[in-house]
Amino acid sequence: MKAVVWHGVGDIRLDEVPDPAIREPSDAIVRITRSAICGTDLHMVRGTMPDMVSGTVLGHEAVGVVEEVGAGVRGFRPGDRVVVPSTVGCGTCSYCRAGYYAQCDNANPNGPAAGTCFFGGPKSTGPVDGLQAEYARVPYASTGLVPIPDEVSDDQAILLSDIFPTAWFGAKLAEVGRGDTVLVLGAGVVGQFAVESAKRQGAGRVLVVDGIDSRLEKAREQHAEVIDFNREDPVAAVKDLTGGIGVDRVIEAVGVDAERPADGPAVVSEDEAAQFDRERDEAAPDAAPDGDQWVPGDAPSLALRWAVDAVAKAGSIGVIGVYPAGFDRFPIGDAMNRNLTLKMGNCNHRRYIPGLLRLVATGTIDPTAFITQHEPPSAAIDAYETFDRREDGWLKTVLDVA
């Protein structure tokens, strides 16, 4: 079969690889009909998520049809339409039973202490071959598959494999409640869903910070109050919009590949630039940029710093932007002395997907508004390259596998 395969930092290819097979009685084989390219995938290619294993199939978002099930899978049969949660959980350990599927004790072959197991990730997460392929093996299929209602299309369901649940989780982490003023840092597709999630969870106002016009315009369509960090200082703007107090909650949806302002009053000083350069070199020591391609973000801790500076005293921050293990730059003193609450982590996708599917099935939400590109698998590498360059208008690319 054809699959997008990681060969090295800056080196991904559309390869022919062996078809997956049932290895354990709890496995299922899924024929992929939709996959997608996520900003997290770019971390692997840029080098900001290290320790990838050459030959790993990339991708952690998929919708498809069950082709085969192992002898231990009772709840699914060939022909079922399913969405595949991005993180893998066994469904039986104490963590899964408490809803913490991303911290399953059994899914990660590196052992219980290794943490999250997800498709298409580095050695520390498995590795488990990913979902940008024609077929995929899904471990612990009774938990790792969610049936799709007839009323939900493949295009709608693909956005529930990772990004919508992650945004919903981010609003939960930030403790968004009725009437809150919420700041979303990052207006990529997860940030867009964070706007929707914050409103659904009770937010009275939602502010959004980004530096790409098309993303800000999409947030404005949701009636968010937008702030362009290349035109104004985002922290100063937040304070101005909140009477000098700051926001109640922050959802940080940027992560380690944050970029510093190119212009305007928020441009960093020479000392700050040097600090960010050191952070980038530590976060992505094996980065291999090729001109403007595969360039890691040049301000890894900036979104975290803006989050702390923009939130009110005793406010709360939910971090769903991705940071690699070992990244240790956070303004802990400022956060501690203002009684801030900080929560973070990888989404427990299986916990939220069924409820979000019901919202889509009833017509309450149509997530397809955030799909900006449909591409065939043969164009996957070109799509990766364009998305990586942060070009205007590229929000979410869906791969139409079948």
PDB file of N, CA and C in Angstrom, residues 262-352:
ATOM      1  N   ALA A 262       6.987  39.569  13.409  1.00  0.00           N
ATOM      2  CA  ALA A 262       7.891  40.065  12.365  1.00  0.00           C
ATOM      3  C   ALA A 262       7.956  41.583  12.342  1.00  0.00           C
ATOM      4  N   ASP A 263       6.950  42.229  12.906  1.00  0.00           N
ATOM      5  CA  ASP A 263       6.859  43.681  12.845  1.00  0.00           C
ATOM      6  C   ASP A 263       5.982  44.151  14.003  1.00  0.00           C
ATOM      7  N   GLY A 264       5.889  45.479  14.162  1.00  0.00           N
ATOM      8  CA  GLY A 264       4.974  46.031  15.147  1.00  0.00           C
ATOM      9  C   GLY A 264       5.587  46.176  16.528  1.00  0.00           C
ATOM     10  N   PRO A 265       4.797  46.631  17.494  1.00  0.00           N
ATOM     11  CA  PRO A 265       5.306  46.932  18.836  1.00  0.00           C
ATOM     12  C   PRO A 265       5.727  45.719  19.649  1.00  0.00           C
ATOM     13  N   ALA A 266       5.347  44.513  19.231  1.00  0.00           N
ATOM     14  CA  ALA A 266       5.712  43.319  19.992  1.00  0.00           C
ATOM     15  C   ALA A 266       7.014  42.678  19.521  1.00  0.00           C
ATOM     16  N   VAL A 267       7.703  43.307  18.581  1.00  0.00           N
ATOM     17  CA  VAL A 267       8.988  42.762  18.107  1.00  0.00           C
ATOM     18  C   VAL A 267       9.928  42.594  19.296  1.00  0.00           C
ATOM     19  N   VAL A 268      10.591  41.455  19.359  1.00  0.00           N
ATOM     20  CA  VAL A 268      11.424  41.147  20.528  1.00  0.00           C
ATOM     21  C   VAL A 268      12.755  41.887  20.458  1.00  0.00           C
ATOM     22  N   SER A 269      13.349  42.096  21.627  1.00  0.00           N
ATOM     23  CA  SER A 269      14.651  42.745  21.716  1.00  0.00           C
ATOM     24  C   SER A 269      15.758  41.791  21.281  1.00  0.00           C
ATOM     25  N   GLU A 270      16.960  42.325  21.145  1.00  0.00           N
ATOM     26  CA  GLU A 270      18.085  41.472  20.762  1.00  0.00           C
ATOM     27  C   GLU A 270      18.345  40.399  21.812  1.00  0.00           C
ATOM     28  N   ASP A 271      18.231  40.758  23.088  1.00  0.00           N
ATOM     29  CA  ASP A 271      18.455  39.777  24.150  1.00  0.00           C
ATOM     30  C   ASP A 271      17.389  38.676  24.113  1.00  0.00           C
ATOM     31  N   GLU A 272      16.137  39.086  23.908  1.00  0.00           N
ATOM     32  CA  GLU A 272      15.062  38.096  23.820  1.00  0.00           C
ATOM     33  C   GLU A 272      15.246  37.202  22.608  1.00  0.00           C
ATOM     34  N   ALA A 273      15.669  37.795  21.484  1.00  0.00           N
ATOM     35  CA  ALA A 273      15.895  37.008  20.274  1.00  0.00           C
ATOM     36  C   ALA A 273      16.982  35.962  20.502  1.00  0.00           C
ATOM     37  N   ALA A 274      18.039  36.366  21.195  1.00  0.00           N
ATOM     38  CA  ALA A 274      19.125  35.429  21.480  1.00  0.00           C
ATOM     39  C   ALA A 274      18.638  34.293  22.376  1.00  0.00           C
ATOM     40  N   GLN A 275      17.785  34.642  23.344  1.00  0.00           N
ATOM     41  CA  GLN A 275      17.232  33.608  24.221  1.00  0.00           C
ATOM     42  C   GLN A 275      16.379  32.634  23.429  1.00  0.00           C
ATOM     43  N   PHE A 276      15.516  33.148  22.552  1.00  0.00           N
ATOM     44  CA  PHE A 276      14.673  32.279  21.743  1.00  0.00           C
ATOM     45  C   PHE A 276      15.508  31.415  20.804  1.00  0.00           C
ATOM     46  N   ASP A 277      16.586  31.964  20.283  1.00  0.00           N
ATOM     47  CA  ASP A 277      17.461  31.175  19.413  1.00  0.00           C
ATOM     48  C   ASP A 277      18.040  29.980  20.172  1.00  0.00           C
ATOM     49  N   ARG A 278      18.438  30.222  21.421  1.00  0.00           N
ATOM     50  CA  ARG A 278      18.976  29.129  22.230  1.00  0.00           C
ATOM     51  C   ARG A 278      17.898  28.076  22.490  1.00  0.00           C
ATOM     52  N   GLU A 279      16.680  28.541  22.787  1.00  0.00           N
ATOM     53  CA  GLU A 279      15.578  27.604  23.005  1.00  0.00           C
ATOM     54  C   GLU A 279      15.322  26.750  21.769  1.00  0.00           C
ATOM     55  N   ARG A 280      15.327  27.396  20.604  1.00  0.00           N
ATOM     56  CA  ARG A 280      15.079  26.660  19.357  1.00  0.00           C
ATOM     57  C   ARG A 280      16.156  25.609  19.140  1.00  0.00           C
ATOM     58  N   ASP A 281      17.416  25.974  19.381  1.00  0.00           N
ATOM     59  CA  ASP A 281      18.515  25.030  19.162  1.00  0.00           C
ATOM     60  C   ASP A 281      18.429  23.853  20.129  1.00  0.00           C
ATOM     61  N   GLU A 282      17.945  24.106  21.344  1.00  0.00           N
ATOM     62  CA  GLU A 282      17.800  23.030  22.318  1.00  0.00           C
ATOM     63  C   GLU A 282      16.589  22.145  21.997  1.00  0.00           C
ATOM     64  N   ALA A 283      15.510  22.781  21.523  1.00  0.00           N
ATOM     65  CA  ALA A 283      14.287  22.020  21.226  1.00  0.00           C
ATOM     66  C   ALA A 283      14.430  21.193  19.955  1.00  0.00           C
ATOM     67  N   ALA A 284      15.189  21.694  18.984  1.00  0.00           N
ATOM     68  CA  ALA A 284      15.321  21.005  17.690  1.00  0.00           C
ATOM     69  C   ALA A 284      16.792  20.942  17.288  1.00  0.00           C
ATOM     70  N   PRO A 285      17.613  20.182  18.028  1.00  0.00           N
ATOM     71  CA  PRO A 285      19.047  20.148  17.734  1.00  0.00           C
ATOM     72  C   PRO A 285      19.384  19.541  16.384  1.00  0.00           C
ATOM     73  N   ASP A 286      18.494  18.739  15.832  1.00  0.00           N
ATOM     74  CA  ASP A 286      18.762  18.090  14.548  1.00  0.00           C
ATOM     75  C   ASP A 286      17.994  18.721  13.398  1.00  0.00           C
ATOM     76  N   ALA A 287      17.462  19.922  13.622  1.00  0.00           N
ATOM     77  CA  ALA A 287      16.699  20.593  12.566  1.00  0.00           C
ATOM     78  C   ALA A 287      17.539  20.723  11.299  1.00  0.00           C
ATOM     79  N   ALA A 288      16.863  20.571  10.155  1.00  0.00           N
ATOM     80  CA  ALA A 288      17.568  20.633   8.866  1.00  0.00           C
ATOM     81  C   ALA A 288      16.754  21.457   7.879  1.00  0.00           C
ATOM     82  N   PRO A 289      16.641  22.783   8.130  1.00  0.00           N
ATOM     83  CA  PRO A 289      15.859  23.622   7.214  1.00  0.00           C
ATOM     84  C   PRO A 289      16.450  23.611   5.805  1.00  0.00           C
ATOM     85  N   ASP A 290      15.567  23.707   4.828  1.00  0.00           N
ATOM     86  CA  ASP A 290      15.967  23.798   3.426  1.00  0.00           C
ATOM     87  C   ASP A 290      15.344  25.072   2.871  1.00  0.00           C
ATOM     88  N   GLY A 291      16.078  26.179   2.990  1.00  0.00           N
ATOM     89  CA  GLY A 291      15.507  27.463   2.613  1.00  0.00           C
ATOM     90  C   GLY A 291      14.381  27.814   3.584  1.00  0.00           C
ATOM     91  N   ASP A 292      13.179  28.024   3.040  1.00  0.00           N
ATOM     92  CA  ASP A 292      12.036  28.325   3.905  1.00  0.00           C
ATOM     93  C   ASP A 292      11.232  27.088   4.256  1.00  0.00           C
ATOM     94  N   GLN A 293      11.816  25.909   4.013  1.00  0.00           N
ATOM     95  CA  GLN A 293      11.114  24.654   4.264  1.00  0.00           C
ATOM     96  C   GLN A 293      11.639  23.999   5.533  1.00  0.00           C
ATOM     97  N   TRP A 294      10.715  23.417   6.326  1.00  0.00           N
ATOM     98  CA  TRP A 294      11.031  22.659   7.535  1.00  0.00           C
ATOM     99  C   TRP A 294      11.777  23.511   8.566  1.00  0.00           C
ATOM    100  N   VAL A 295      11.361  24.750   8.714  1.00  0.00           N
ATOM    101  CA  VAL A 295      12.008  25.688   9.631  1.00  0.00           C
ATOM    102  C   VAL A 295      11.279  25.644  10.985  1.00  0.00           C
ATOM    103  N   PRO A 296      11.951  25.272  12.060  1.00  0.00           N
ATOM    104  CA  PRO A 296      11.293  25.279  13.370  1.00  0.00           C
ATOM    105  C   PRO A 296      10.891  26.696  13.766  1.00  0.00           C
ATOM    106  N   GLY A 297       9.904  26.795  14.642  1.00  0.00           N
ATOM    107  CA  GLY A 297       9.502  28.094  15.149  1.00  0.00           C
ATOM    108  C   GLY A 297      10.656  28.793  15.849  1.00  0.00           C
ATOM    109  N   ASP A 298      10.699  30.115  15.742  1.00  0.00           N
ATOM    110  CA  ASP A 298      11.848  30.857  16.265  1.00  0.00           C
ATOM    111  C   ASP A 298      11.586  31.514  17.622  1.00  0.00           C
ATOM    112  N   ALA A 299      10.507  31.076  18.313  1.00  0.00           N
ATOM    113  CA  ALA A 299      10.231  31.613  19.647  1.00  0.00           C
ATOM    114  C   ALA A 299       9.517  30.549  20.483  1.00  0.00           C
ATOM    115  N   PRO A 300      10.196  29.445  20.814  1.00  0.00           N
ATOM    116  CA  PRO A 300       9.522  28.289  21.400  1.00  0.00           C
ATOM    117  C   PRO A 300       8.688  28.557  22.649  1.00  0.00           C
ATOM    118  N   SER A 301       9.134  29.453  23.533  1.00  0.00           N
ATOM    119  CA  SER A 301       8.393  29.661  24.777  1.00  0.00           C
ATOM    120  C   SER A 301       7.488  30.886  24.737  1.00  0.00           C
ATOM    121  N   LEU A 302       7.382  31.558  23.597  1.00  0.00           N
ATOM    122  CA  LEU A 302       6.682  32.834  23.540  1.00  0.00           C
ATOM    123  C   LEU A 302       5.202  32.704  23.871  1.00  0.00           C
ATOM    124  N   ALA A 303       4.524  31.690  23.349  1.00  0.00           N
ATOM    125  CA  ALA A 303       3.097  31.541  23.618  1.00  0.00           C
ATOM    126  C   ALA A 303       2.852  31.296  25.110  1.00  0.00           C
ATOM    127  N   LEU A 304       3.717  30.525  25.758  1.00  0.00           N
ATOM    128  CA  LEU A 304       3.587  30.301  27.190  1.00  0.00           C
ATOM    129  C   LEU A 304       3.740  31.609  27.962  1.00  0.00           C
ATOM    130  N   ARG A 305       4.701  32.427  27.545  1.00  0.00           N
ATOM    131  CA  ARG A 305       4.939  33.700  28.226  1.00  0.00           C
ATOM    132  C   ARG A 305       3.762  34.654  28.028  1.00  0.00           C
ATOM    133  N   TRP A 306       3.243  34.705  26.808  1.00  0.00           N
ATOM    134  CA  TRP A 306       2.068  35.540  26.578  1.00  0.00           C
ATOM    135  C   TRP A 306       0.885  35.052  27.402  1.00  0.00           C
ATOM    136  N   ALA A 307       0.741  33.747  27.527  1.00  0.00           N
ATOM    137  CA  ALA A 307      -0.374  33.188  28.307  1.00  0.00           C
ATOM    138  C   ALA A 307      -0.317  33.669  29.753  1.00  0.00           C
ATOM    139  N   VAL A 308       0.861  33.569  30.356  1.00  0.00           N
ATOM    140  CA  VAL A 308       1.022  33.985  31.748  1.00  0.00           C
ATOM    141  C   VAL A 308       0.814  35.487  31.900  1.00  0.00           C
ATOM    142  N   ASP A 309       1.326  36.265  30.953  1.00  0.00           N
ATOM    143  CA  ASP A 309       1.231  37.718  31.050  1.00  0.00           C
ATOM    144  C   ASP A 309      -0.186  38.239  30.799  1.00  0.00           C
ATOM    145  N   ALA A 310      -0.976  37.502  30.021  1.00  0.00           N
ATOM    146  CA  ALA A 310      -2.287  38.009  29.597  1.00  0.00           C
ATOM    147  C   ALA A 310      -3.430  37.568  30.500  1.00  0.00           C
ATOM    148  N   VAL A 311      -3.213  36.579  31.365  1.00  0.00           N
ATOM    149  CA  VAL A 311      -4.296  36.067  32.193  1.00  0.00           C
ATOM    150  C   VAL A 311      -4.377  36.859  33.497  1.00  0.00           C
ATOM    151  N   ALA A 312      -5.580  36.995  34.023  1.00  0.00           N
ATOM    152  CA  ALA A 312      -5.790  37.716  35.271  1.00  0.00           C
ATOM    153  C   ALA A 312      -5.227  36.936  36.455  1.00  0.00           C
ATOM    154  N   LYS A 313      -5.013  37.627  37.571  1.00  0.00           N
ATOM    155  CA  LYS A 313      -4.630  36.944  38.806  1.00  0.00           C
ATOM    156  C   LYS A 313      -5.652  35.855  39.134  1.00  0.00           C
ATOM    157  N   ALA A 314      -5.149  34.719  39.600  1.00  0.00           N
ATOM    158  CA  ALA A 314      -5.990  33.565  39.946  1.00  0.00           C
ATOM    159  C   ALA A 314      -6.705  32.978  38.733  1.00  0.00           C
ATOM    160  N   GLY A 315      -6.250  33.335  37.529  1.00  0.00           N
ATOM    161  CA  GLY A 315      -6.806  32.753  36.315  1.00  0.00           C
ATOM    162  C   GLY A 315      -6.218  31.388  36.029  1.00  0.00           C
ATOM    163  N   SER A 316      -6.646  30.786  34.913  1.00  0.00           N
ATOM    164  CA  SER A 316      -6.196  29.440  34.590  1.00  0.00           C
ATOM    165  C   SER A 316      -5.813  29.331  33.126  1.00  0.00           C
ATOM    166  N   ILE A 317      -4.847  28.456  32.860  1.00  0.00           N
ATOM    167  CA  ILE A 317      -4.288  28.262  31.526  1.00  0.00           C
ATOM    168  C   ILE A 317      -4.356  26.787  31.175  1.00  0.00           C
ATOM    169  N   GLY A 318      -4.868  26.478  29.987  1.00  0.00           N
ATOM    170  CA  GLY A 318      -4.866  25.118  29.462  1.00  0.00           C
ATOM    171  C   GLY A 318      -3.934  25.043  28.273  1.00  0.00           C
ATOM    172  N   VAL A 319      -2.931  24.189  28.346  1.00  0.00           N
ATOM    173  CA  VAL A 319      -1.919  24.087  27.287  1.00  0.00           C
ATOM    174  C   VAL A 319      -2.161  22.812  26.484  1.00  0.00           C
ATOM    175  N   ILE A 320      -2.510  22.994  25.201  1.00  0.00           N
ATOM    176  CA  ILE A 320      -2.645  21.857  24.288  1.00  0.00           C
ATOM    177  C   ILE A 320      -1.670  21.969  23.120  1.00  0.00           C
ATOM    178  N   GLY A 321      -0.909  23.075  23.059  1.00  0.00           N
ATOM    179  CA  GLY A 321       0.189  23.145  22.096  1.00  0.00           C
ATOM    180  C   GLY A 321       1.241  22.110  22.463  1.00  0.00           C
ATOM    181  N   VAL A 322       1.912  21.559  21.467  1.00  0.00           N
ATOM    182  CA  VAL A 322       2.844  20.448  21.688  1.00  0.00           C
ATOM    183  C   VAL A 322       4.232  20.961  22.072  1.00  0.00           C
ATOM    184  N   TYR A 323       4.798  20.376  23.128  1.00  0.00           N
ATOM    185  CA  TYR A 323       6.172  20.648  23.559  1.00  0.00           C
ATOM    186  C   TYR A 323       6.889  19.316  23.742  1.00  0.00           C
ATOM    187  N   PRO A 324       8.146  19.229  23.295  1.00  0.00           N
ATOM    188  CA  PRO A 324       8.864  17.956  23.420  1.00  0.00           C
ATOM    189  C   PRO A 324       9.316  17.711  24.854  1.00  0.00           C
ATOM    190  N   ALA A 325       9.511  16.449  25.189  1.00  0.00           N
ATOM    191  CA  ALA A 325      10.066  16.103  26.494  1.00  0.00           C
ATOM    192  C   ALA A 325      11.419  16.793  26.654  1.00  0.00           C
ATOM    193  N   GLY A 326      11.651  17.350  27.828  1.00  0.00           N
ATOM    194  CA  GLY A 326      12.904  18.046  28.088  1.00  0.00           C
ATOM    195  C   GLY A 326      12.822  19.544  27.909  1.00  0.00           C
ATOM    196  N   PHE A 327      11.762  20.045  27.265  1.00  0.00           N
ATOM    197  CA  PHE A 327      11.614  21.491  27.125  1.00  0.00           C
ATOM    198  C   PHE A 327      11.268  22.073  28.494  1.00  0.00           C
ATOM    199  N   ASP A 328      12.086  23.020  28.972  1.00  0.00           N
ATOM    200  CA  ASP A 328      11.959  23.446  30.369  1.00  0.00           C
ATOM    201  C   ASP A 328      11.883  24.957  30.534  1.00  0.00           C
ATOM    202  N   ARG A 329      11.420  25.667  29.523  1.00  0.00           N
ATOM    203  CA  ARG A 329      11.353  27.124  29.623  1.00  0.00           C
ATOM    204  C   ARG A 329       9.920  27.559  29.907  1.00  0.00           C
ATOM    205  N   PHE A 330       9.676  27.945  31.142  1.00  0.00           N
ATOM    206  CA  PHE A 330       8.346  28.415  31.525  1.00  0.00           C
ATOM    207  C   PHE A 330       8.503  29.421  32.658  1.00  0.00           C
ATOM    208  N   PRO A 331       7.764  30.541  32.598  1.00  0.00           N
ATOM    209  CA  PRO A 331       7.899  31.577  33.642  1.00  0.00           C
ATOM    210  C   PRO A 331       7.204  31.171  34.943  1.00  0.00           C
ATOM    211  N   ILE A 332       7.761  30.186  35.625  1.00  0.00           N
ATOM    212  CA  ILE A 332       7.108  29.595  36.790  1.00  0.00           C
ATOM    213  C   ILE A 332       6.957  30.600  37.924  1.00  0.00           C
ATOM    214  N   GLY A 333       7.953  31.483  38.096  1.00  0.00           N
ATOM    215  CA  GLY A 333       7.877  32.455  39.177  1.00  0.00           C
ATOM    216  C   GLY A 333       6.711  33.410  39.010  1.00  0.00           C
ATOM    217  N   ASP A 334       6.532  33.935  37.800  1.00  0.00           N
ATOM    218  CA  ASP A 334       5.420  34.849  37.540  1.00  0.00           C
ATOM    219  C   ASP A 334       4.083  34.150  37.757  1.00  0.00           C
ATOM    220  N   ALA A 335       3.984  32.896  37.310  1.00  0.00           N
ATOM    221  CA  ALA A 335       2.731  32.154  37.456  1.00  0.00           C
ATOM    222  C   ALA A 335       2.429  31.879  38.924  1.00  0.00           C
ATOM    223  N   MET A 336       3.445  31.486  39.675  1.00  0.00           N
ATOM    224  CA  MET A 336       3.236  31.150  41.081  1.00  0.00           C
ATOM    225  C   MET A 336       2.811  32.386  41.874  1.00  0.00           C
ATOM    226  N   ASN A 337       3.455  33.505  41.627  1.00  0.00           N
ATOM    227  CA  ASN A 337       3.192  34.696  42.422  1.00  0.00           C
ATOM    228  C   ASN A 337       1.887  35.396  42.060  1.00  0.00           C
ATOM    229  N   ARG A 338       1.195  34.911  41.011  1.00  0.00           N
ATOM    230  CA  ARG A 338      -0.116  35.454  40.669  1.00  0.00           C
ATOM    231  C   ARG A 338      -1.211  34.400  40.840  1.00  0.00           C
ATOM    232  N   ASN A 339      -0.882  33.319  41.548  1.00  0.00           N
ATOM    233  CA  ASN A 339      -1.859  32.268  41.874  1.00  0.00           C
ATOM    234  C   ASN A 339      -2.545  31.700  40.630  1.00  0.00           C
ATOM    235  N   LEU A 340      -1.770  31.451  39.591  1.00  0.00           N
ATOM    236  CA  LEU A 340      -2.343  30.897  38.368  1.00  0.00           C
ATOM    237  C   LEU A 340      -2.466  29.384  38.466  1.00  0.00           C
ATOM    238  N   THR A 341      -3.452  28.851  37.784  1.00  0.00           N
ATOM    239  CA  THR A 341      -3.620  27.406  37.645  1.00  0.00           C
ATOM    240  C   THR A 341      -3.197  27.022  36.231  1.00  0.00           C
ATOM    241  N   LEU A 342      -2.326  26.039  36.121  1.00  0.00           N
ATOM    242  CA  LEU A 342      -1.830  25.577  34.825  1.00  0.00           C
ATOM    243  C   LEU A 342      -2.134  24.102  34.671  1.00  0.00           C
ATOM    244  N   LYS A 343      -2.833  23.745  33.587  1.00  0.00           N
ATOM    245  CA  LYS A 343      -3.087  22.353  33.239  1.00  0.00           C
ATOM    246  C   LYS A 343      -2.660  22.126  31.795  1.00  0.00           C
ATOM    247  N   MET A 344      -2.229  20.913  31.510  1.00  0.00           N
ATOM    248  CA  MET A 344      -1.704  20.649  30.163  1.00  0.00           C
ATOM    249  C   MET A 344      -1.789  19.165  29.875  1.00  0.00           C
ATOM    250  N   GLY A 345      -1.560  18.821  28.613  1.00  0.00           N
ATOM    251  CA  GLY A 345      -1.455  17.403  28.314  1.00  0.00           C
ATOM    252  C   GLY A 345      -1.968  17.032  26.942  1.00  0.00           C
ATOM    253  N   ASN A 346      -1.806  15.745  26.649  1.00  0.00           N
ATOM    254  CA  ASN A 346      -2.327  15.173  25.414  1.00  0.00           C
ATOM    255  C   ASN A 346      -3.792  14.791  25.614  1.00  0.00           C
ATOM    256  N   CYS A 347      -4.591  15.050  24.615  1.00  0.00           N
ATOM    257  CA  CYS A 347      -6.033  14.846  24.722  1.00  0.00           C
ATOM    258  C   CYS A 347      -6.384  13.373  24.925  1.00  0.00           C
ATOM    259  N   ASN A 348      -7.353  13.136  25.784  1.00  0.00           N
ATOM    260  CA  ASN A 348      -7.942  11.800  25.950  1.00  0.00           C
ATOM    261  C   ASN A 348      -9.072  11.654  24.926  1.00  0.00           C
ATOM    262  N   HIS A 349      -8.695  11.485  23.667  1.00  0.00           N
ATOM    263  CA  HIS A 349      -9.656  11.597  22.560  1.00  0.00           C
ATOM    264  C   HIS A 349     -10.889  10.711  22.737  1.00  0.00           C
ATOM    265  N   ARG A 350     -10.653   9.468  23.145  1.00  0.00           N
ATOM    266  CA  ARG A 350     -11.769   8.512  23.234  1.00  0.00           C
ATOM    267  C   ARG A 350     -12.844   8.976  24.212  1.00  0.00           C
ATOM    268  N   ARG A 351     -12.462   9.808  25.149  1.00  0.00           N
ATOM    269  CA  ARG A 351     -13.408  10.309  26.146  1.00  0.00           C
ATOM    270  C   ARG A 351     -14.419  11.288  25.542  1.00  0.00           C
ATOM    271  N   TYR A 352     -13.982  12.058  24.530  1.00  0.00           N
ATOM    272  CA  TYR A 352     -14.806  13.151  24.020  1.00  0.00           C
ATOM    273  C   TYR A 352     -15.449  12.876  22.665  1.00  0.00           C
TER     274      TYR A 352
END
